[in-house]
Structures are given as C-alpha cells and as structure tokens.
Amino acid sequence: MSRLLKHTKVEFVKTPRLYQAADRVLYNAVRFLCPQAKAISFRYIFKRLYFIDRVAKRLHEENFDGVIIENHASLLLTLKKHRNYKKYSGKFFYHVHNEQKHLYRCERVLRKVRRICAVSQYIADYIKENYPGLRDDQISVWRNCIDLERFGESDSKEDLLQLRKELGLGDTDAIVLFAGRLSPEKGVKELLKAFGQVKFQSARLVIAGGCFFGDKSVASSYETEIKALARQLGDKVIFTGYIDYKKMTLVYQIADIVVLPSLWNEPAGLTVMEALACGRPLITTRSGGIPENANEECAVILDRDTRLIDRMAAAIDELFTDRIRRDAMAQEAKLVSKDWSIQKYYDAFLQIAEIAGPFHRG
C-alpha cells in the first residue's frame, strides 16, 4: 500500500525478534497465571516500548514541521522522552479515537498540543471533561469517513451469490449480520441471546470477525464462550472468522439487517458507517458517538438497559416482517452516508492543518 503513495515517504519500525518473543512469553504467562486478567492488554508491550524509543530518538535527532500522535496515549511518551514536547510545542496533533483514561504521566506534554482531533463530539466532550487544563481552541472534531467508492456501490450478483454459497446460506434465508471484533464490549453475546428469541423462521445470523483483528496468536475465552452459546442455536448461526477488509463490502451486502449492539461508549464506530453506506437497515445502541452518525429513521437505536436483549429480538422480528420500513430505512441510510467520503475527510484534515500552520505550504 505504501508504494502507491507517490508524494509520501513511509518508514516502518521493524520490531526485533527478541522483543517479539518477549511479548509472546509475557502474553502466555498472563493467560495461564492470571486467567482473570485482560491478557490482550499484555500482547504487544515490548513491541510498543521499542517503537516509542525508536520514534522518540528520531524526533530528537531531526526537525519535523509537525507530528501526529495516533490514539494510544502511551505514544505521547515519544514526546516526553528527550523532552521532545518542548521542541515540538504547538506543532503536534493528537488524533484521538477512544476515551483516554490514562496519560502515562504525559499531562504536561498534552498541554503543549496544537490540536486534539477527536473522532466524534462524544470524544471531544470526554477530553474536555477529563483534562480541564486544555483550551477550547486545542480541541476539534475530525469525524471518521469511509471509502464510498467501495462501500457505496453494489458488487456483482455473481459475487454475492458465491459468498452466500461459501457461507452455506440458502436463497430464502433472511440474514442478520454482526461485523466487528468478538469482544465483550461489542455485545455479541447479547446478540446471540436475542437471536435465540427471534421468531422469524428463516432468520440466520452471520457473525463476521475475529477476537483481535485477525491475529490468530491471540486467544480469547470470550470467543470460546460465545461459540458454545451459538452451538445451542444449531446451524442458525455462522461464524466467518476474520475477513479481509477488501471483502467486507460483499459481507454487508448479503445482509438484510445489520445489528451492532455496542455495550461500551462506542467512539465513532466504522462498522456503523459502513453498514449505512451499504444501505443496510441497522439495529444498534445509544452509546458514545453512534447517534452522531445514525438517526432514528435509518436505525433502531436501543437503550443499553436490562431489556436490551428482549428489545433487540423484537426489533429483528419487526424489521423482517415490515419490508416497507426496511426499504425506507435503507434509503435514509444512503442519504445519511452520502457525504462520508475520503475527500471530505482529507478536506477536514487540510482545514485543521491550515489553521494550525505547520503542515500547509499553500
């Protein structure tokens, strides 16, 4: 992919094998010695520390016009080391995708930021509330967008039929789709429980995704749990495993309904946007930044309360028995998503850069 960028130089930081081995040892030790711990948090610690050290050194030795820190607050340590934050004061951006609960003692670094770019108003408000020392002009919303040329157009009927055949889906099957990581905060277990209550006879549930972005070295007790729950529903549930991103547009298009029942405060879920761009009726939750992209006309938005499972099951049945409503939701989904283009995303970046100064040359 980097070879396609004609006006950009891309450098990769390759992790030495020793660090990779240390990560595997630590991860497996945590899994077996502390099964109650969230082992995935320990999967790439040494790799991250090596990356931070190498990048911090590079920032110290060279003079860049600007720096963008991507999401994980530990990466602010690249600016803390060698006191790089003084050198790049007012010249670095922090692109925040999630709630940042820990700054790794980088509060002083953060105060030197030129602009925090939050993926949703929800995340911007979270930053303002939790880190009050920042000025208003240091926080902006830089909303996610998607490739509408990929997700906004239909694939060939032959490709869609082939995928249905590969997944063992019949011509008359009504498809409910979940797409995303198989982790507790995504609500997969609750969806399976709800699907067990669905009365629509031809409904089948396709669960597309893995527990950690296709990394087969990462195991998950949660994945084992939900697959055991799915077995109780027989062949009504299909797990695709990790699917290459290039194929995801096909996966959305075989769905009649997409259900994304996030239990956490979803910052600005791309799967929500992709489903809507594909013109799919959506069932989701009132969480985080989701309502900033999905409205009540293109989505059934459920509260995350004790009745979530029952309401999810009822919503699936209601949409399957009301074709007119599904069609109206699909049309609204296309309208809502029509401006989520890569060009708009880039233009928003340029606007932020022009205000901030260091990247824009005119």
Short mmCIF file of C-alpha atoms in Angstrom, two decimals:
data_model
loop_
_atom_site.label_atom_id
_atom_site.label_comp_id
_atom_site.label_asym_id
_atom_site.label_seq_id
_atom_site.Cartn_x
_atom_site.Cartn_y
_atom_site.Cartn_z
CA MET A 1 0.00 0.00 0.00
CA SER A 2 2.79 2.46 0.86
CA ARG A 3 4.20 2.08 -2.66
CA LEU A 4 1.05 3.71 -4.05
CA LEU A 5 1.81 6.97 -2.22
CA LYS A 6 3.74 8.97 -4.82
CA HIS A 7 4.40 12.05 -2.72
CA THR A 8 4.90 10.41 0.65
CA LYS A 9 7.85 8.66 2.24
CA VAL A 10 6.81 5.84 4.58
CA GLU A 11 9.22 4.37 7.10
CA PHE A 12 8.38 1.26 9.12
CA VAL A 13 9.79 0.44 12.54
CA LYS A 14 10.56 -3.26 12.48
CA THR A 15 10.47 -4.97 15.87
CA PRO A 16 13.48 -7.22 16.58
CA ARG A 17 12.68 -10.88 17.13
CA LEU A 18 13.83 -10.73 20.74
CA TYR A 19 11.10 -8.22 21.56
CA GLN A 20 8.50 -10.28 19.68
CA ALA A 21 9.50 -13.37 21.66
CA ALA A 22 9.33 -11.44 24.93
CA ASP A 23 5.81 -10.33 24.06
CA ARG A 24 4.70 -13.89 23.37
CA VAL A 25 6.17 -15.12 26.67
CA LEU A 26 4.53 -12.32 28.67
CA TYR A 27 1.16 -12.75 26.96
CA ASN A 28 1.04 -16.52 27.52
CA ALA A 29 2.24 -16.15 31.11
CA VAL A 30 -0.58 -13.73 31.89
CA ARG A 31 -3.12 -16.01 30.18
CA PHE A 32 -2.18 -19.06 32.22
CA LEU A 33 -1.13 -17.50 35.54
CA CYS A 34 -3.79 -14.77 35.74
CA PRO A 35 -6.81 -16.01 33.73
CA GLN A 36 -8.99 -13.28 35.25
CA ALA A 37 -6.76 -10.56 33.76
CA LYS A 38 -7.34 -8.97 30.35
CA ALA A 39 -4.47 -10.79 28.65
CA ILE A 40 -4.75 -8.89 25.36
CA SER A 41 -3.52 -5.77 27.19
CA PHE A 42 -0.17 -7.53 27.58
CA ARG A 43 0.18 -8.80 24.00
CA TYR A 44 2.41 -6.10 22.49
CA ILE A 45 4.03 -4.28 25.42
CA PHE A 46 7.66 -4.81 24.42
CA LYS A 47 6.90 -4.01 20.79
CA ARG A 48 5.28 -0.73 21.86
CA LEU A 49 8.19 0.20 24.13
CA TYR A 50 10.67 -0.45 21.34
CA PHE A 51 8.59 1.64 18.93
CA ILE A 52 8.35 4.52 21.41
CA ASP A 53 12.09 4.51 21.98
CA ARG A 54 12.95 4.49 18.25
CA VAL A 55 10.46 7.21 17.34
CA ALA A 56 11.46 9.41 20.28
CA LYS A 57 15.07 9.20 19.19
CA ARG A 58 14.14 10.11 15.61
CA LEU A 59 12.10 13.11 16.75
CA HIS A 60 15.02 14.25 18.89
CA GLU A 61 17.63 13.93 16.16
CA GLU A 62 15.66 15.53 13.33
CA ASN A 63 13.48 18.60 12.90
CA PHE A 64 9.99 17.85 11.60
CA ASP A 65 7.48 20.55 10.68
CA GLY A 66 4.75 18.71 12.54
CA VAL A 67 3.90 15.47 14.31
CA ILE A 68 0.66 13.48 14.57
CA ILE A 69 0.22 11.11 17.52
CA GLU A 70 -2.31 8.37 16.78
CA ASN A 71 -4.70 7.50 19.59
CA HIS A 72 -2.93 5.40 22.24
CA ALA A 73 -1.83 7.78 24.97
CA SER A 74 1.38 5.80 25.56
CA LEU A 75 2.62 7.23 22.25
CA LEU A 76 2.77 10.64 23.92
CA LEU A 77 5.89 9.21 25.56
CA THR A 78 7.68 9.77 22.23
CA LEU A 79 7.36 13.46 23.01
CA LYS A 80 8.11 13.13 26.71
CA LYS A 81 11.42 11.36 26.07
CA HIS A 82 14.32 13.73 25.36
CA ARG A 83 11.82 16.49 26.23
CA ASN A 84 10.68 16.45 22.63
CA TYR A 85 7.44 18.18 23.66
CA LYS A 86 9.41 21.42 24.12
CA LYS A 87 10.90 21.15 20.67
CA TYR A 88 7.51 20.42 19.09
CA SER A 89 5.38 22.64 21.32
CA GLY A 90 2.38 23.83 19.31
CA LYS A 91 3.47 21.71 16.35
CA PHE A 92 1.96 18.33 17.17
CA PHE A 93 -1.54 16.93 16.81
CA TYR A 94 -3.16 14.18 18.85
CA HIS A 95 -5.71 12.13 16.86
CA VAL A 96 -7.95 10.53 19.50
CA HIS A 97 -10.15 7.54 18.57
CA ASN A 98 -11.16 6.39 22.07
CA GLU A 99 -11.65 7.52 25.63
CA GLN A 100 -8.16 8.02 27.05
CA LYS A 101 -8.33 7.03 30.70
CA HIS A 102 -4.55 7.16 31.33
CA LEU A 103 -2.00 9.63 30.00
CA TYR A 104 1.08 7.78 31.32
CA ARG A 105 2.14 10.91 33.19
CA CYS A 106 2.10 12.92 29.98
CA GLU A 107 -0.25 15.67 31.19
CA ARG A 108 2.45 18.30 30.70
CA VAL A 109 3.05 17.01 27.17
CA LEU A 110 -0.65 17.21 26.31
CA ARG A 111 -0.85 20.85 27.31
CA LYS A 112 1.66 21.64 24.54
CA VAL A 113 -0.56 20.11 21.83
CA ARG A 114 -1.59 22.30 18.92
CA ARG A 115 -4.84 20.44 18.34
CA ILE A 116 -6.56 17.36 19.71
CA CYS A 117 -8.57 15.87 16.84
CA ALA A 118 -11.44 13.78 18.24
CA VAL A 119 -13.33 11.33 16.02
CA SER A 120 -16.68 12.43 17.48
CA GLN A 121 -18.23 15.13 19.61
CA TYR A 122 -18.61 12.48 22.30
CA ILE A 123 -14.82 12.01 22.46
CA ALA A 124 -14.21 15.77 22.31
CA ASP A 125 -16.53 16.26 25.29
CA TYR A 126 -14.82 13.41 27.14
CA ILE A 127 -11.42 15.07 26.67
CA LYS A 128 -12.74 18.45 27.84
CA GLU A 129 -14.30 16.91 30.95
CA ASN A 130 -11.36 14.75 31.97
CA TYR A 131 -8.46 17.04 31.06
CA PRO A 132 -9.68 20.55 32.00
CA GLY A 133 -6.32 22.29 31.54
CA LEU A 134 -6.78 22.43 27.77
CA ARG A 135 -8.06 25.47 25.88
CA ASP A 136 -11.14 25.23 23.68
CA ASP A 137 -9.09 26.06 20.59
CA GLN A 138 -6.93 22.98 21.26
CA ILE A 139 -9.82 20.55 20.69
CA SER A 140 -11.55 19.89 17.35
CA VAL A 141 -13.80 17.17 15.95
CA TRP A 142 -12.31 15.36 12.96
CA ARG A 143 -15.01 12.87 12.05
CA ASN A 144 -14.35 9.47 10.56
CA CYS A 145 -15.23 8.92 6.91
CA ILE A 146 -15.09 5.84 4.69
CA ASP A 147 -14.35 4.86 1.11
CA LEU A 148 -17.74 5.42 -0.51
CA GLU A 149 -16.43 4.08 -3.82
CA ARG A 150 -16.03 0.75 -2.05
CA PHE A 151 -18.99 0.73 0.34
CA GLY A 152 -21.40 2.90 -1.61
CA GLU A 153 -21.70 0.70 -4.68
CA SER A 154 -23.14 -2.77 -5.17
CA ASP A 155 -20.97 -5.71 -6.14
CA SER A 156 -21.97 -8.09 -8.90
CA LYS A 157 -24.79 -10.55 -8.24
CA GLU A 158 -22.42 -13.39 -9.12
CA ASP A 159 -20.02 -12.39 -6.32
CA LEU A 160 -22.87 -12.08 -3.83
CA LEU A 161 -24.26 -15.48 -4.78
CA GLN A 162 -20.80 -17.01 -4.49
CA LEU A 163 -20.33 -15.62 -0.97
CA ARG A 164 -23.75 -16.90 0.11
CA LYS A 165 -22.81 -20.31 -1.26
CA GLU A 166 -19.46 -20.27 0.59
CA LEU A 167 -21.24 -19.48 3.85
CA GLY A 168 -23.89 -22.14 3.31
CA LEU A 169 -26.77 -19.66 3.02
CA GLY A 170 -29.94 -20.57 1.19
CA ASP A 171 -31.76 -18.37 -1.32
CA THR A 172 -34.62 -17.70 1.07
CA ASP A 173 -32.57 -17.19 4.23
CA ALA A 174 -33.09 -13.81 5.93
CA ILE A 175 -29.69 -12.62 7.08
CA VAL A 176 -28.83 -10.77 10.29
CA LEU A 177 -25.20 -9.61 10.26
CA PHE A 178 -22.81 -8.69 13.03
CA ALA A 179 -19.43 -7.32 11.93
CA GLY A 180 -16.55 -6.48 14.24
CA ARG A 181 -14.27 -7.77 16.95
CA LEU A 182 -15.50 -10.64 19.07
CA SER A 183 -15.08 -8.90 22.41
CA PRO A 184 -17.49 -8.32 25.32
CA GLU A 185 -17.97 -4.59 24.71
CA LYS A 186 -19.31 -5.25 21.20
CA GLY A 187 -22.38 -7.08 22.55
CA VAL A 188 -22.01 -10.33 20.58
CA LYS A 189 -23.16 -12.50 23.49
CA GLU A 190 -26.24 -10.35 23.98
CA LEU A 191 -26.99 -10.57 20.26
CA LEU A 192 -26.79 -14.37 20.38
CA LYS A 193 -29.19 -14.44 23.33
CA ALA A 194 -31.56 -12.12 21.47
CA PHE A 195 -31.32 -14.21 18.30
CA GLY A 196 -32.38 -17.23 20.33
CA GLN A 197 -35.69 -15.39 20.92
CA VAL A 198 -36.26 -14.38 17.26
CA LYS A 199 -39.45 -15.93 15.88
CA PHE A 200 -38.88 -15.28 12.18
CA GLN A 201 -38.31 -18.80 10.91
CA SER A 202 -35.91 -18.16 8.03
CA ALA A 203 -33.62 -15.84 10.00
CA ARG A 204 -29.94 -16.76 10.18
CA LEU A 205 -27.16 -14.90 11.99
CA VAL A 206 -23.79 -14.30 10.33
CA ILE A 207 -21.01 -13.20 12.71
CA ALA A 208 -18.10 -11.73 10.77
CA GLY A 209 -14.88 -11.04 12.63
CA GLY A 210 -12.26 -12.41 15.00
CA CYS A 211 -11.21 -11.62 18.54
CA PHE A 212 -8.23 -9.40 17.62
CA PHE A 213 -8.01 -8.09 14.07
CA GLY A 214 -7.16 -11.45 12.53
CA ASP A 215 -4.18 -12.18 14.80
CA LYS A 216 -4.52 -15.94 15.26
CA SER A 217 -1.88 -15.94 18.01
CA VAL A 218 -4.38 -14.16 20.28
CA ALA A 219 -6.79 -16.48 22.06
CA SER A 220 -9.99 -15.42 23.77
CA SER A 221 -12.05 -17.16 26.44
CA TYR A 222 -14.90 -14.88 25.36
CA GLU A 223 -14.80 -16.27 21.82
CA THR A 224 -14.97 -19.80 23.26
CA GLU A 225 -17.96 -18.76 25.36
CA ILE A 226 -19.98 -17.23 22.54
CA LYS A 227 -19.30 -20.15 20.20
CA ALA A 228 -20.62 -22.52 22.87
CA LEU A 229 -23.72 -20.34 23.11
CA ALA A 230 -24.08 -20.37 19.32
CA ARG A 231 -23.98 -24.17 19.19
CA GLN A 232 -27.26 -24.19 21.10
CA LEU A 233 -28.84 -22.49 18.07
CA GLY A 234 -27.58 -25.13 15.61
CA ASP A 235 -27.00 -24.08 12.01
CA LYS A 236 -28.84 -20.79 12.57
CA VAL A 237 -25.51 -19.13 13.40
CA ILE A 238 -22.48 -18.89 11.10
CA PHE A 239 -19.04 -17.64 12.16
CA THR A 240 -16.97 -16.43 9.23
CA GLY A 241 -13.78 -15.79 11.19
CA TYR A 242 -11.61 -12.81 10.29
CA ILE A 243 -12.45 -11.38 6.86
CA ASP A 244 -10.10 -9.26 4.79
CA TYR A 245 -11.28 -5.64 4.71
CA LYS A 246 -11.44 -5.68 0.91
CA LYS A 247 -14.19 -8.31 1.11
CA MET A 248 -16.31 -6.58 3.76
CA THR A 249 -18.48 -4.70 1.28
CA LEU A 250 -19.70 -8.08 -0.01
CA VAL A 251 -20.44 -9.24 3.52
CA TYR A 252 -22.60 -6.19 4.26
CA GLN A 253 -24.50 -6.63 1.01
CA ILE A 254 -25.65 -10.18 1.77
CA ALA A 255 -27.29 -8.87 4.95
CA ASP A 256 -30.95 -7.90 5.24
CA ILE A 257 -30.33 -6.29 8.64
CA VAL A 258 -27.09 -5.32 10.39
CA VAL A 259 -27.05 -5.50 14.20
CA LEU A 260 -24.23 -3.75 16.09
CA PRO A 261 -25.23 -3.72 19.79
CA SER A 262 -22.25 -1.96 21.38
CA LEU A 263 -22.29 -2.10 25.16
CA TRP A 264 -19.44 0.36 25.68
CA ASN A 265 -19.31 4.01 24.72
CA GLU A 266 -18.50 3.44 21.04
CA PRO A 267 -16.47 6.49 19.97
CA ALA A 268 -17.45 6.56 16.28
CA GLY A 269 -17.87 3.02 15.00
CA LEU A 270 -16.74 2.49 11.42
CA THR A 271 -18.91 -0.61 11.14
CA VAL A 272 -21.97 1.57 11.78
CA MET A 273 -20.90 3.89 8.97
CA GLU A 274 -20.05 1.06 6.58
CA ALA A 275 -23.39 -0.66 7.12
CA LEU A 276 -25.30 2.56 6.45
CA ALA A 277 -23.19 3.38 3.38
CA CYS A 278 -24.15 -0.05 2.03
CA GLY A 279 -27.80 0.91 2.54
CA ARG A 280 -28.50 -1.62 5.26
CA PRO A 281 -31.15 -1.15 7.96
CA LEU A 282 -29.35 -1.00 11.29
CA ILE A 283 -30.11 -2.04 14.85
CA THR A 284 -27.67 -0.52 17.31
CA THR A 285 -27.41 1.08 20.74
CA ARG A 286 -27.46 4.57 22.16
CA SER A 287 -23.78 4.60 23.03
CA GLY A 288 -20.96 7.10 22.70
CA GLY A 289 -20.81 8.71 19.27
CA ILE A 290 -23.14 6.29 17.46
CA PRO A 291 -26.15 8.68 17.49
CA GLU A 292 -23.96 11.28 15.76
CA ASN A 293 -23.98 9.08 12.63
CA ALA A 294 -27.15 7.00 12.90
CA ASN A 295 -30.59 8.56 13.30
CA GLU A 296 -33.97 7.02 14.17
CA GLU A 297 -35.01 6.91 10.50
CA CYS A 298 -32.19 4.65 9.32
CA ALA A 299 -31.61 2.74 12.56
CA VAL A 300 -33.38 1.24 15.53
CA ILE A 301 -31.40 2.71 18.42
CA LEU A 302 -31.81 0.78 21.66
CA ASP A 303 -31.02 1.83 25.20
CA ARG A 304 -28.36 -0.22 26.99
CA ASP A 305 -30.51 -1.39 29.86
CA THR A 306 -31.81 -4.64 31.34
CA ARG A 307 -34.30 -5.04 28.47
CA LEU A 308 -31.73 -4.75 25.68
CA ILE A 309 -31.83 -8.45 24.72
CA ASP A 310 -35.63 -8.61 24.58
CA ARG A 311 -35.87 -5.37 22.62
CA MET A 312 -33.18 -6.49 20.19
CA ALA A 313 -35.08 -9.71 19.45
CA ALA A 314 -38.32 -7.77 18.97
CA ALA A 315 -36.63 -5.25 16.66
CA ILE A 316 -35.23 -8.03 14.44
CA ASP A 317 -38.66 -9.65 14.15
CA GLU A 318 -40.38 -6.32 13.47
CA LEU A 319 -37.97 -5.38 10.67
CA PHE A 320 -38.21 -8.79 8.99
CA THR A 321 -42.00 -8.58 8.93
CA ASP A 322 -42.09 -4.97 7.66
CA ARG A 323 -40.47 -4.76 4.22
CA ILE A 324 -41.73 -1.19 3.66
CA ARG A 325 -39.95 0.04 6.77
CA ARG A 326 -36.75 -1.79 5.84
CA ASP A 327 -36.76 -0.17 2.40
CA ALA A 328 -37.35 3.28 3.91
CA MET A 329 -34.51 2.76 6.36
CA ALA A 330 -32.21 1.67 3.53
CA GLN A 331 -32.97 4.84 1.56
CA GLU A 332 -32.36 7.02 4.61
CA ALA A 333 -29.10 5.18 5.27
CA LYS A 334 -27.86 6.13 1.81
CA LEU A 335 -28.84 9.77 2.36
CA VAL A 336 -27.19 9.96 5.77
CA SER A 337 -23.92 8.50 4.48
CA LYS A 338 -23.62 10.31 1.14
CA ASP A 339 -21.07 12.87 2.42
CA TRP A 340 -18.80 10.45 4.30
CA SER A 341 -16.20 10.40 1.56
CA ILE A 342 -12.43 10.15 1.75
CA GLN A 343 -12.26 13.54 0.02
CA LYS A 344 -14.31 15.12 2.79
CA TYR A 345 -12.03 13.51 5.37
CA TYR A 346 -8.96 14.89 3.63
CA ASP A 347 -10.51 18.35 3.28
CA ALA A 348 -11.25 18.38 7.00
CA PHE A 349 -7.63 17.48 7.69
CA LEU A 350 -6.45 20.33 5.46
CA GLN A 351 -8.71 22.75 7.28
CA ILE A 352 -7.25 21.75 10.62
CA ALA A 353 -3.73 21.89 9.21
CA GLU A 354 -4.26 25.34 7.68
CA ILE A 355 -5.49 26.69 10.98
CA ALA A 356 -2.62 25.08 12.81
CA GLY A 357 0.00 26.08 10.31
CA PRO A 358 2.88 23.62 10.22
CA PHE A 359 1.71 21.22 7.52
CA HIS A 360 0.23 23.58 4.97
CA ARG A 361 2.56 25.05 2.37
CA GLY A 362 -0.05 26.72 0.17
#
